[in-house]
Amino acid sequence: MNLFDRFILTIYSLVLIFLSILAIGVFSNLIDRSLVEQFFSAIYGSSTINLPYLIVAVIFLAISIRFFFSGFRVRRNREDKAIFLRNDYGHVSISLDTIRAIAERAARKVKGVRDLKTHVSSKDLGNVVSLRVTFDGETPLPELTQNLQQEVKARVEAITGLDIAEVSVKVVEVAPPDHVAVRHKRVE
């Protein structure tokens, strides 16, 4: 749901909350019946079309229809998205999951990488591979990040034929060592 729809839904919900509270007050006799009768007689008492109320009613009808049909709209998951290429023989579609798997495989081969999460996106400026990395704590970070960026970019471009505009690396953690020093007990 985009920002405009969220804004309209918020306004729509607030109006419905107000009308619901008003209806509860009328039906439970908390609001005097004469006030309701005066309101409706003012609306219906005129022989001309009451344009402001008509416009509000049409707007609410349009919003209701929009929200009703947007509930039936099928949205593809982010995993279903792909990057499309055109070559001399036709169209090629490469899923973002495929590109992510290639990038992860390339990144895991870089010395010093312990764990990682990968995200691939296609933006206006080009295709972007984002890596969140846990490293071993022994490999210098400038060397590790540069090797990661070079290896992932080269490997993904070589296998898929796509241009990778950017490989961003975020180092999030130092992994605990694989082996824990074993304490020897003294045998007496």
Short mmCIF file of C-alpha atoms in Angstrom, two decimals:
data_model
loop_
_atom_site.label_atom_id
_atom_site.label_comp_id
_atom_site.label_asym_id
_atom_site.label_seq_id
_atom_site.Cartn_x
_atom_site.Cartn_y
_atom_site.Cartn_z
CA MET A 1 0.00 0.00 0.00
CA ASN A 2 1.49 3.31 -1.02
CA LEU A 3 1.63 6.48 1.05
CA PHE A 4 -1.40 8.09 -0.58
CA ASP A 5 -3.56 5.02 0.10
CA ARG A 6 -2.42 4.96 3.73
CA PHE A 7 -3.31 8.64 4.13
CA ILE A 8 -6.77 8.15 2.58
CA LEU A 9 -7.34 5.02 4.68
CA THR A 10 -6.45 6.96 7.84
CA ILE A 11 -8.91 9.77 7.04
CA TYR A 12 -11.55 7.23 6.02
CA SER A 13 -11.08 5.30 9.26
CA LEU A 14 -11.31 8.45 11.40
CA VAL A 15 -14.57 9.46 9.72
CA LEU A 16 -15.99 5.96 10.22
CA ILE A 17 -14.95 6.04 13.89
CA PHE A 18 -16.75 9.37 14.31
CA LEU A 19 -19.88 8.10 12.55
CA SER A 20 -19.85 4.90 14.61
CA ILE A 21 -19.64 6.86 17.88
CA LEU A 22 -22.44 9.12 16.64
CA ALA A 23 -24.60 6.09 15.75
CA ILE A 24 -23.95 4.51 19.14
CA GLY A 25 -25.01 7.76 20.80
CA VAL A 26 -28.20 7.98 18.72
CA PHE A 27 -29.24 4.34 19.12
CA SER A 28 -28.55 4.29 22.87
CA ASN A 29 -30.49 7.55 23.34
CA LEU A 30 -27.42 9.41 24.61
CA ILE A 31 -27.96 11.98 21.86
CA ASP A 32 -31.34 13.69 21.88
CA ARG A 33 -33.63 12.48 19.11
CA SER A 34 -34.71 16.04 18.31
CA LEU A 35 -31.13 16.97 17.31
CA VAL A 36 -31.02 14.10 14.82
CA GLU A 37 -34.46 15.01 13.46
CA GLN A 38 -33.40 18.67 13.04
CA PHE A 39 -30.25 17.60 11.18
CA PHE A 40 -32.10 15.33 8.77
CA SER A 41 -34.95 17.79 8.26
CA ALA A 42 -32.39 20.45 7.34
CA ILE A 43 -30.90 18.09 4.76
CA TYR A 44 -34.22 16.85 3.33
CA GLY A 45 -36.20 20.05 3.89
CA SER A 46 -34.61 21.81 0.95
CA SER A 47 -36.13 21.25 -2.48
CA THR A 48 -32.74 21.76 -4.16
CA ILE A 49 -29.88 19.29 -4.33
CA ASN A 50 -27.67 19.57 -1.27
CA LEU A 51 -24.36 19.68 -3.16
CA PRO A 52 -21.81 19.51 -0.28
CA TYR A 53 -23.37 16.36 1.18
CA LEU A 54 -23.68 14.83 -2.28
CA ILE A 55 -19.97 15.45 -3.01
CA VAL A 56 -18.92 13.91 0.31
CA ALA A 57 -21.11 10.86 -0.36
CA VAL A 58 -19.66 10.36 -3.87
CA ILE A 59 -16.09 10.69 -2.53
CA PHE A 60 -16.78 8.10 0.18
CA LEU A 61 -18.34 5.78 -2.40
CA ALA A 62 -15.27 6.10 -4.66
CA ILE A 63 -12.89 5.45 -1.75
CA SER A 64 -14.94 2.44 -0.66
CA ILE A 65 -14.88 0.98 -4.16
CA ARG A 66 -11.13 1.55 -4.42
CA PHE A 67 -10.43 -0.21 -1.11
CA PHE A 68 -12.86 -3.00 -1.99
CA PHE A 69 -11.10 -3.83 -5.27
CA SER A 70 -7.60 -3.32 -3.86
CA GLY A 71 -8.37 -6.20 -1.48
CA PHE A 72 -8.66 -8.51 -4.50
CA ARG A 73 -5.51 -7.30 -6.19
CA VAL A 74 -2.89 -10.03 -6.24
CA ARG A 75 0.57 -8.77 -5.43
CA ARG A 76 3.66 -10.71 -6.30
CA ASN A 77 6.06 -11.50 -3.52
CA ARG A 78 9.43 -9.82 -3.57
CA GLU A 79 10.97 -13.24 -4.17
CA ASP A 80 9.03 -13.50 -7.45
CA LYS A 81 10.62 -10.38 -8.85
CA ALA A 82 13.24 -10.66 -11.50
CA ILE A 83 15.59 -8.68 -13.67
CA PHE A 84 14.78 -8.83 -17.35
CA LEU A 85 17.35 -8.79 -20.14
CA ARG A 86 16.93 -8.59 -23.88
CA ASN A 87 19.42 -10.20 -26.20
CA ASP A 88 19.52 -11.11 -29.90
CA TYR A 89 17.49 -14.26 -29.32
CA GLY A 90 14.74 -12.91 -27.08
CA HIS A 91 14.02 -12.09 -23.45
CA VAL A 92 15.78 -13.51 -20.41
CA SER A 93 14.40 -13.27 -16.88
CA ILE A 94 16.71 -13.89 -13.92
CA SER A 95 15.04 -14.04 -10.51
CA LEU A 96 16.47 -11.99 -7.68
CA ASP A 97 16.76 -15.20 -5.65
CA THR A 98 19.08 -16.65 -8.30
CA ILE A 99 21.29 -13.58 -8.25
CA ARG A 100 21.29 -13.65 -4.44
CA ALA A 101 22.39 -17.29 -4.40
CA ILE A 102 25.24 -16.58 -6.83
CA ALA A 103 26.36 -13.58 -4.76
CA GLU A 104 26.27 -15.61 -1.54
CA ARG A 105 28.25 -18.44 -3.06
CA ALA A 106 30.91 -15.99 -4.26
CA ALA A 107 31.01 -14.15 -0.92
CA ARG A 108 31.43 -17.33 1.13
CA LYS A 109 34.65 -18.09 -0.77
CA VAL A 110 36.28 -14.87 0.44
CA LYS A 111 38.72 -15.42 3.28
CA GLY A 112 37.45 -14.03 6.58
CA VAL A 113 33.70 -14.29 5.91
CA ARG A 114 31.90 -16.37 8.53
CA ASP A 115 28.24 -15.63 7.92
CA LEU A 116 26.27 -13.33 5.65
CA LYS A 117 22.86 -12.23 4.48
CA THR A 118 22.32 -11.00 0.97
CA HIS A 119 19.75 -8.72 -0.62
CA VAL A 120 19.52 -7.95 -4.34
CA SER A 121 17.57 -5.06 -5.80
CA SER A 122 17.17 -3.42 -9.15
CA LYS A 123 17.07 0.35 -8.88
CA ASP A 124 17.05 3.18 -11.38
CA LEU A 125 20.81 3.56 -11.09
CA GLY A 126 21.44 -0.16 -11.68
CA ASN A 127 21.49 -3.50 -9.94
CA VAL A 128 22.64 -3.51 -6.32
CA VAL A 129 23.88 -6.39 -4.17
CA SER A 130 23.85 -5.65 -0.43
CA LEU A 131 25.75 -7.88 1.99
CA ARG A 132 25.49 -8.03 5.80
CA VAL A 133 28.62 -9.83 6.92
CA THR A 134 29.93 -11.48 10.05
CA PHE A 135 33.70 -11.80 9.82
CA ASP A 136 36.36 -13.82 11.61
CA GLY A 137 38.04 -10.90 13.40
CA GLU A 138 41.46 -11.78 12.03
CA THR A 139 41.24 -10.53 8.44
CA PRO A 140 41.75 -6.76 8.08
CA LEU A 141 38.41 -5.16 7.27
CA PRO A 142 39.58 -2.99 4.33
CA GLU A 143 41.03 -6.08 2.66
CA LEU A 144 37.95 -8.19 3.44
CA THR A 145 35.40 -5.67 2.18
CA GLN A 146 37.33 -4.89 -0.99
CA ASN A 147 37.77 -8.60 -1.78
CA LEU A 148 34.07 -9.17 -1.12
CA GLN A 149 33.01 -6.37 -3.42
CA GLN A 150 35.35 -7.43 -6.22
CA GLU A 151 34.55 -11.14 -5.98
CA VAL A 152 30.78 -10.75 -5.78
CA LYS A 153 30.64 -8.19 -8.59
CA ALA A 154 32.89 -10.24 -10.90
CA ARG A 155 31.14 -13.54 -10.18
CA VAL A 156 27.57 -12.27 -10.59
CA GLU A 157 28.43 -10.37 -13.77
CA ALA A 158 30.28 -13.37 -15.24
CA ILE A 159 27.49 -15.86 -14.55
CA THR A 160 24.40 -13.73 -15.26
CA GLY A 161 25.66 -11.20 -17.78
CA LEU A 162 24.11 -8.42 -15.70
CA ASP A 163 25.87 -5.19 -14.85
CA ILE A 164 26.19 -4.75 -11.10
CA ALA A 165 26.29 -1.06 -10.29
CA GLU A 166 27.11 -1.48 -6.62
CA VAL A 167 28.06 -4.06 -4.03
CA SER A 168 27.51 -2.62 -0.59
CA VAL A 169 28.95 -4.34 2.47
CA LYS A 170 27.84 -3.83 6.03
CA VAL A 171 29.97 -5.58 8.64
CA VAL A 172 27.61 -6.36 11.50
CA GLU A 173 29.50 -8.68 13.82
CA VAL A 174 32.73 -10.43 14.71
CA ALA A 175 32.19 -14.17 14.88
CA PRO A 176 33.28 -16.06 17.95
CA PRO A 177 36.34 -18.24 17.39
CA ASP A 178 35.74 -21.78 16.09
CA HIS A 179 37.75 -23.44 18.78
CA VAL A 180 37.56 -22.73 22.47
CA ALA A 181 40.66 -23.19 24.56
CA VAL A 182 40.30 -26.41 26.47
CA ARG A 183 41.15 -26.23 30.13
CA HIS A 184 43.04 -29.21 31.39
CA LYS A 185 42.32 -30.53 34.81
CA ARG A 186 45.15 -31.42 37.02
CA VAL A 187 45.21 -35.05 37.82
CA GLU A 188 46.62 -35.71 41.25
#
